[in-house]
Coordinates of N, CA and C and ligand atoms in Angstrom, one line a residue:
X1 N 32.5 29.0 -14.2 CA 31.2 28.4 -13.7 C 31.5 26.9 -13.3
X2 N 31.1 26.5 -12.1 CA 31.3 25.2 -11.6 C 30.2 24.3 -12.3
X3 N 30.7 23.1 -12.8 CA 29.8 22.2 -13.4 C 28.8 21.6 -12.4
X4 N 27.6 21.5 -12.8 CA 26.5 21.0 -11.8 C 25.9 19.7 -12.4
X5 N 26.4 18.6 -12.0 CA 26.0 17.3 -12.5 C 24.5 17.0 -12.1
X6 N 24.2 17.5 -10.9 CA 22.9 17.3 -10.3 C 21.8 17.7 -11.3
X7 N 22.0 18.9 -11.9 CA 21.0 19.4 -12.8 C 21.1 18.7 -14.2
X8 N 22.4 18.4 -14.6 CA 22.6 17.9 -15.9 C 21.9 16.6 -16.1
X9 N 21.8 15.8 -15.1 CA 21.2 14.4 -15.3 C 19.7 14.4 -15.2
X10 N 19.1 15.6 -14.9 CA 17.6 15.6 -14.8 C 17.1 15.8 -16.3
X11 N 16.2 14.8 -16.7 CA 15.8 14.7 -18.0 C 14.4 15.2 -18.3
X12 N 14.0 16.1 -17.4 CA 12.7 16.8 -17.6 C 12.9 18.3 -17.3
X13 N 11.9 19.1 -17.7 CA 11.9 20.5 -17.5 C 12.1 20.9 -16.0
X14 N 13.2 21.4 -15.7 CA 13.5 21.7 -14.2 C 12.6 22.7 -13.6
X15 N 12.2 23.7 -14.4 CA 11.3 24.7 -13.9 C 9.9 24.1 -13.5
X16 N 9.4 23.3 -14.4 CA 8.1 22.6 -14.2 C 8.2 21.7 -13.0
X17 N 9.4 21.0 -12.9 CA 9.6 20.1 -11.7 C 9.6 20.9 -10.4
X18 N 10.3 22.0 -10.4 CA 10.4 22.8 -9.2 C 9.0 23.3 -8.8
X19 N 8.2 23.7 -9.8 CA 6.8 24.1 -9.6 C 6.0 23.0 -8.9
X20 N 6.1 21.8 -9.4 CA 5.4 20.6 -8.8 C 5.8 20.4 -7.4
X21 N 7.2 20.4 -7.2 CA 7.7 20.2 -5.8 C 7.3 21.3 -4.9
X22 N 7.2 22.5 -5.4 CA 6.7 23.6 -4.5 C 5.3 23.5 -4.1
X23 N 4.4 23.0 -5.1 CA 3.0 22.7 -4.8 C 3.0 21.7 -3.6
X24 N 3.8 20.6 -3.8 CA 3.8 19.5 -2.8 C 4.3 20.1 -1.4
X25 N 5.3 20.9 -1.5 CA 5.9 21.5 -0.3 C 4.8 22.3 0.5
X26 N 4.0 23.1 -0.2 CA 2.9 23.9 0.4 C 1.9 23.0 1.0
X27 N 1.5 21.9 0.2 CA 0.5 21.0 0.7 C 1.0 20.2 2.0
X28 N 2.3 19.9 2.1 CA 2.8 19.2 3.2 C 2.7 20.1 4.5
X29 N 2.9 21.4 4.4 CA 2.8 22.3 5.5 C 1.3 22.3 6.0
X30 N 0.4 22.4 5.0 CA -1.0 22.4 5.4 C -1.4 21.1 6.0
X31 N -0.9 20.0 5.4 CA -1.3 18.7 6.0 C -0.8 18.5 7.4
X32 N 0.5 19.0 7.6 CA 1.1 18.9 9.0 C 0.2 19.7 10.0
X33 N -0.1 20.9 9.6 CA -0.9 21.8 10.4 C -2.3 21.2 10.7
X34 N -2.9 20.6 9.7 CA -4.2 20.0 9.8 C -4.2 18.9 10.9
X35 N -3.1 18.0 10.8 CA -2.9 16.9 11.7 C -2.7 17.5 13.1
X36 N -1.8 18.4 13.2 CA -1.4 19.0 14.5 C -2.6 19.6 15.2
X37 N -3.4 20.4 14.5 CA -4.6 21.0 15.0 C -5.7 19.9 15.4
X38 N -5.8 19.0 14.5 CA -6.8 17.9 14.8 C -6.4 17.1 16.1
X39 N -5.1 16.9 16.3 CA -4.7 16.2 17.5 C -5.0 17.0 18.7
X40 N -5.0 18.3 18.6 CA -5.3 19.1 19.8 C -6.8 19.3 20.0
X41 N -7.5 19.3 18.9 CA -8.9 19.7 19.1 C -10.0 18.6 19.0
X42 N -9.6 17.5 18.4 CA -10.6 16.4 18.2 C -11.2 15.9 19.5
X43 N -12.5 15.7 19.5 CA -13.2 15.2 20.7 C -14.0 14.0 20.2
X44 N -14.1 13.0 21.1 CA -15.0 11.9 20.8 C -14.2 10.6 21.0
X45 N -14.8 9.5 20.3 CA -14.3 8.2 20.6 C -12.8 8.0 20.3
X46 N -12.1 7.2 21.1 CA -10.7 6.8 21.0 C -9.8 8.0 20.9
X47 N -10.2 9.1 21.6 CA -9.5 10.3 21.5 C -8.0 10.2 21.7
X48 N -7.6 9.6 22.8 CA -6.1 9.6 23.1 C -5.3 8.8 22.1
X49 N -5.9 7.6 21.7 CA -5.2 6.8 20.7 C -5.1 7.5 19.4
X50 N -6.2 8.1 18.9 CA -6.2 8.7 17.6 C -5.3 9.9 17.6
X51 N -5.4 10.7 18.7 CA -4.6 12.0 18.8 C -3.1 11.6 18.7
X52 N -2.7 10.5 19.3 CA -1.3 10.1 19.3 C -0.9 9.8 17.9
X53 N -1.7 9.1 17.1 CA -1.4 8.8 15.8 C -1.4 10.0 14.9
X54 N -2.3 10.9 15.1 CA -2.3 12.2 14.3 C -1.0 12.9 14.5
X55 N -0.5 12.9 15.7 CA 0.8 13.6 16.0 C 2.0 12.9 15.2
X56 N 1.9 11.5 15.1 CA 2.9 10.8 14.3 C 2.8 11.3 12.9
X57 N 1.6 11.4 12.4 CA 1.4 11.8 11.0 C 1.9 13.3 10.8
X58 N 1.6 14.1 11.8 CA 2.1 15.5 11.8 C 3.6 15.5 11.5
X59 N 4.3 14.7 12.3 CA 5.8 14.6 12.2 C 6.2 14.1 10.8
X60 N 5.5 13.1 10.3 CA 5.8 12.5 9.0 C 5.6 13.6 7.9
X61 N 4.5 14.4 8.0 CA 4.3 15.4 7.0 C 5.4 16.4 7.0
X62 N 5.9 16.8 8.2 CA 7.0 17.7 8.3 C 8.2 17.1 7.7
X63 N 8.4 15.8 7.8 CA 9.6 15.2 7.2 C 9.5 15.2 5.7
X64 N 8.2 15.1 5.2 CA 8.0 15.2 3.7 C 8.4 16.6 3.2
X65 N 8.0 17.6 4.0 CA 8.3 19.0 3.6 C 9.8 19.1 3.6
X66 N 10.5 18.5 4.5 CA 12.0 18.6 4.5 C 12.6 17.9 3.3
X67 N 12.1 16.7 3.0 CA 12.6 16.0 1.8 C 12.4 16.9 0.5
X68 N 11.2 17.4 0.4 CA 10.9 18.3 -0.8 C 11.8 19.5 -0.8
X69 N 11.9 20.1 0.4 CA 12.7 21.4 0.5 C 14.2 21.1 0.0
X70 N 14.7 20.0 0.5 CA 16.1 19.7 0.1 C 16.3 19.5 -1.4
X71 N 15.3 18.9 -2.0 CA 15.3 18.6 -3.4 C 15.1 19.9 -4.2
X72 N 14.2 20.7 -3.8 CA 14.0 22.0 -4.4 C 15.2 22.8 -4.5
X73 N 16.0 22.9 -3.3 CA 17.2 23.6 -3.3 C 18.3 23.0 -4.2
X74 N 18.4 21.7 -4.2 CA 19.3 21.0 -5.1 C 19.1 21.4 -6.6
X75 N 17.8 21.6 -6.9 CA 17.4 21.9 -8.3 C 17.5 23.4 -8.6
X76 N 17.9 24.2 -7.6 CA 18.0 25.6 -7.8 C 16.8 26.4 -7.5
X77 N 15.8 25.8 -6.9 CA 14.5 26.5 -6.6 C 14.6 27.4 -5.3
X78 N 13.5 28.0 -5.0 CA 13.5 29.0 -3.9 C 12.4 28.5 -3.0
X79 N 12.7 28.5 -1.7 CA 11.7 28.0 -0.7 C 10.9 29.1 -0.1
X80 N 11.3 30.3 -0.4 CA 10.6 31.4 0.4 C 9.2 31.6 -0.1
X81 N 8.3 31.5 0.9 CA 6.9 31.8 0.7 C 6.2 32.1 2.0
X82 N 5.1 32.8 2.0 CA 4.4 33.2 3.2 C 3.4 32.1 3.5
X83 N 3.0 31.9 4.7 CA 2.0 30.9 5.0 C 0.7 31.1 4.2
X84 N 0.4 32.3 3.9 CA -0.9 32.5 3.1 C -0.7 32.0 1.7
X85 N 0.6 31.8 1.3 CA 0.8 31.2 -0.1 C 0.6 29.7 -0.1
X86 N 0.6 29.1 1.1 CA 0.4 27.6 1.1 C -0.9 27.2 0.3
X87 N -1.9 28.0 0.6 CA -3.2 27.6 0.0 C -3.2 28.0 -1.5
X88 N -2.5 29.1 -1.8 CA -2.4 29.5 -3.2 C -1.5 28.5 -4.1
X89 N -0.4 28.1 -3.5 CA 0.5 27.2 -4.2 C 0.1 25.7 -4.1
X90 N -0.6 25.4 -3.1 CA -1.0 24.0 -2.8 C -2.1 23.5 -3.8
X91 N -2.2 22.2 -3.9 CA -3.2 21.7 -4.8 C -4.3 21.0 -4.1
X92 N -4.1 20.6 -2.8 CA -5.1 19.9 -2.1 C -5.8 20.9 -1.2
X93 N -7.1 20.9 -1.3 CA -7.9 21.9 -0.6 C -7.7 21.7 0.9
X94 N -7.5 22.8 1.6 CA -7.5 22.8 3.1 C -8.6 23.5 3.7
X95 N -9.5 22.9 4.5 CA -10.6 23.6 5.1 C -10.3 23.7 6.6
X96 N -10.5 24.8 7.1 CA -10.4 25.0 8.6 C -11.3 24.0 9.3
X97 N -10.8 23.6 10.5 CA -11.6 22.7 11.3 C -12.8 23.5 11.9
X98 N -14.0 23.2 11.5 CA -15.2 23.9 12.1 C -15.9 22.9 13.1
X99 N -15.7 21.6 12.8 CA -16.4 20.6 13.6 C -15.3 19.8 14.3
X100 N -15.2 19.8 15.6 CA -14.2 19.1 16.3 C -14.5 17.6 16.6
X101 N -15.7 17.2 16.2 CA -16.0 15.8 16.4 C -15.0 14.9 15.6
X102 N -14.6 13.8 16.3 CA -13.6 12.9 15.7 C -13.9 12.5 14.3
X103 N -15.2 12.1 14.0 CA -15.6 11.7 12.7 C -15.3 12.8 11.7
X104 N -15.6 14.0 12.0 CA -15.4 15.1 11.0 C -13.9 15.4 10.8
X105 N -13.1 15.4 11.9 CA -11.7 15.6 11.8 C -11.1 14.6 10.9
X106 N -11.4 13.3 11.1 CA -10.9 12.2 10.4 C -11.3 12.3 8.9
X107 N -12.5 12.7 8.6 CA -12.9 12.8 7.2 C -12.1 13.9 6.5
X108 N -11.8 15.0 7.2 CA -11.0 16.0 6.6 C -9.6 15.5 6.3
X109 N -9.0 14.7 7.2 CA -7.7 14.1 7.0 C -7.7 13.2 5.8
X110 N -8.8 12.4 5.7 CA -8.9 11.4 4.7 C -8.9 12.1 3.3
X111 N -9.7 13.2 3.2 CA -9.7 14.0 2.0 C -8.3 14.5 1.6
X112 N -7.6 15.0 2.6 CA -6.2 15.4 2.3 C -5.3 14.3 1.8
X113 N -5.4 13.2 2.5 CA -4.5 12.1 2.1 C -4.9 11.6 0.7
X114 N -6.1 11.5 0.4 CA -6.5 11.0 -1.0 C -6.1 11.9 -2.1
X115 N -6.2 13.2 -1.8 CA -5.6 14.2 -2.7 C -4.1 14.1 -2.9
X116 N -3.4 13.9 -1.7 CA -2.0 13.7 -1.8 C -1.6 12.5 -2.6
X117 N -2.3 11.4 -2.4 CA -2.0 10.1 -3.1 C -2.1 10.3 -4.6
X118 N -3.2 11.0 -5.0 CA -3.4 11.2 -6.4 C -2.3 12.1 -7.0
X119 N -2.0 13.2 -6.2 CA -0.9 14.1 -6.7 C 0.4 13.5 -6.8
X120 N 0.8 12.7 -5.8 CA 2.2 12.1 -5.9 C 2.2 11.0 -6.9
X121 N 1.1 10.3 -7.1 CA 1.1 9.2 -8.1 C 1.3 9.8 -9.5
X122 N 0.6 11.0 -9.8 CA 0.8 11.7 -11.0 C 2.3 12.2 -11.2
X123 N 2.8 12.7 -10.1 CA 4.1 13.3 -10.1 C 5.2 12.2 -10.4
X124 N 4.9 11.0 -9.8 CA 5.8 9.9 -10.0 C 5.8 9.4 -11.4
X125 N 4.7 9.5 -12.1 CA 4.6 9.1 -13.5 C 5.4 10.1 -14.3
X126 N 5.4 11.4 -13.9 CA 6.1 12.4 -14.6 C 7.6 12.3 -14.5
X127 N 8.1 11.9 -13.3 CA 9.6 11.8 -13.1 C 10.2 10.4 -13.3
X128 N 9.4 9.4 -13.4 CA 9.9 8.1 -13.4 C 10.9 7.8 -14.6
X129 N 12.1 7.4 -14.3 CA 13.1 7.1 -15.3 C 13.7 8.4 -15.8
X130 N 13.3 9.6 -15.3 CA 13.8 10.8 -15.9 C 14.6 11.6 -14.8
X131 N 14.3 11.4 -13.5 CA 15.0 12.0 -12.4 C 14.9 11.1 -11.3
X132 N 15.9 10.2 -11.1 CA 15.9 9.1 -10.2 C 15.9 9.7 -8.7
X133 N 16.6 10.8 -8.5 CA 16.7 11.3 -7.1 C 15.3 11.7 -6.7
X134 N 14.6 12.5 -7.5 CA 13.2 12.9 -7.2 C 12.3 11.7 -7.1
X135 N 12.5 10.8 -8.0 CA 11.6 9.6 -8.0 C 11.7 8.8 -6.7
X136 N 12.9 8.7 -6.1 CA 13.1 8.0 -4.8 C 12.4 8.7 -3.7
X137 N 12.4 10.1 -3.7 CA 11.8 10.9 -2.7 C 10.3 10.7 -2.8
X138 N 9.8 10.8 -4.0 CA 8.3 10.8 -4.2 C 7.8 9.4 -3.9
X139 N 8.5 8.3 -4.2 CA 8.1 7.0 -3.8 C 8.0 6.8 -2.3
X140 N 9.0 7.3 -1.6 CA 9.0 7.3 -0.1 C 7.7 8.0 0.4
X141 N 7.5 9.3 -0.1 CA 6.4 10.0 0.4 C 5.1 9.3 0.0
X142 N 4.9 8.9 -1.2 CA 3.7 8.2 -1.6 C 3.4 7.0 -0.7
X143 N 4.4 6.2 -0.4 CA 4.1 5.0 0.5 C 3.7 5.5 1.9
X144 N 4.2 6.6 2.4 CA 3.8 7.1 3.7 C 2.3 7.6 3.6
X145 N 2.0 8.3 2.5 CA 0.6 8.8 2.3 C -0.4 7.6 2.3
X146 N 0.0 6.5 1.7 CA -0.8 5.4 1.6 C -1.0 4.8 3.0
X147 N 0.0 4.8 3.8 CA -0.1 4.3 5.2 C -1.0 5.2 6.0
X148 N -0.9 6.5 5.7 CA -1.7 7.5 6.4 C -3.2 7.2 6.1
X149 N -3.5 7.1 4.8 CA -4.9 6.8 4.4 C -5.4 5.6 5.1
X150 N -4.6 4.5 5.1 CA -5.1 3.3 5.7 C -5.4 3.4 7.2
X151 N -4.5 4.1 7.9 CA -4.7 4.4 9.3 C -6.0 5.1 9.5
X152 N -6.3 6.2 8.7 CA -7.5 7.0 8.9 C -8.7 6.1 8.6
X153 N -8.6 5.3 7.5 CA -9.8 4.5 7.2 C -10.1 3.5 8.4
X154 N -9.0 3.0 9.0 CA -9.2 2.0 10.1 C -9.8 2.7 11.3
X155 N -9.4 3.9 11.6 CA -10.0 4.7 12.7 C -11.5 5.0 12.4
X156 N -11.7 5.4 11.2 CA -13.1 5.6 10.8 C -14.0 4.4 11.0
X157 N -13.4 3.2 10.6 CA -14.2 2.0 10.7 C -14.4 1.7 12.2
X158 N -13.3 1.9 13.0 CA -13.4 1.6 14.5 C -14.4 2.4 15.2
X159 N -14.5 3.7 14.8 CA -15.4 4.5 15.6 C -16.9 4.4 15.0
X160 N -17.0 3.9 13.8 CA -18.4 3.7 13.2 C -18.9 2.3 13.5
X161 N -18.1 1.5 14.1 CA -18.5 0.1 14.3 C -19.6 0.0 15.4
Ligands
LIG201 FE1 2.8 14.1 3.3
LIG202 FE1 -0.1 12.1 4.8
LIG203 MG1 0.4 6.1 10.8

């Protein structure tokens, strides 16, 4: 058996950690899809400017999914799931876009970001000082989610002004 230092230095329950990272992985795919669809469908004020930023966020959510996937594999987890499992494994509610008005699309994005911020903040507390590799990934993702929230809040302020 080849020695695996990666796992040896993790000072928390690896199965629980993989479960949390899998939840986040599912949420990231839903967030990416929500942004991508919003960028295509949203109608209303500042449409081209906001749609361009929603596509940037889409790409950043995909990069979060990639960071999480790589860490899940390092920890010995399994990435295989069906898209219909995203909602089952995820923790942030995803609602289909029924109203394409910019205000409504942005409000859905804001809900998602605020759920993500709370989730990653809790996860960071769980791993801090116990798994530095995961900690670094979650800190990076959390700071991106905070940036996303602030962008969405600014757009909401701009279009309600
Ligand atoms: Fe994300
Ligand atoms: Fe985000
Ligand atoms: Mg942004």
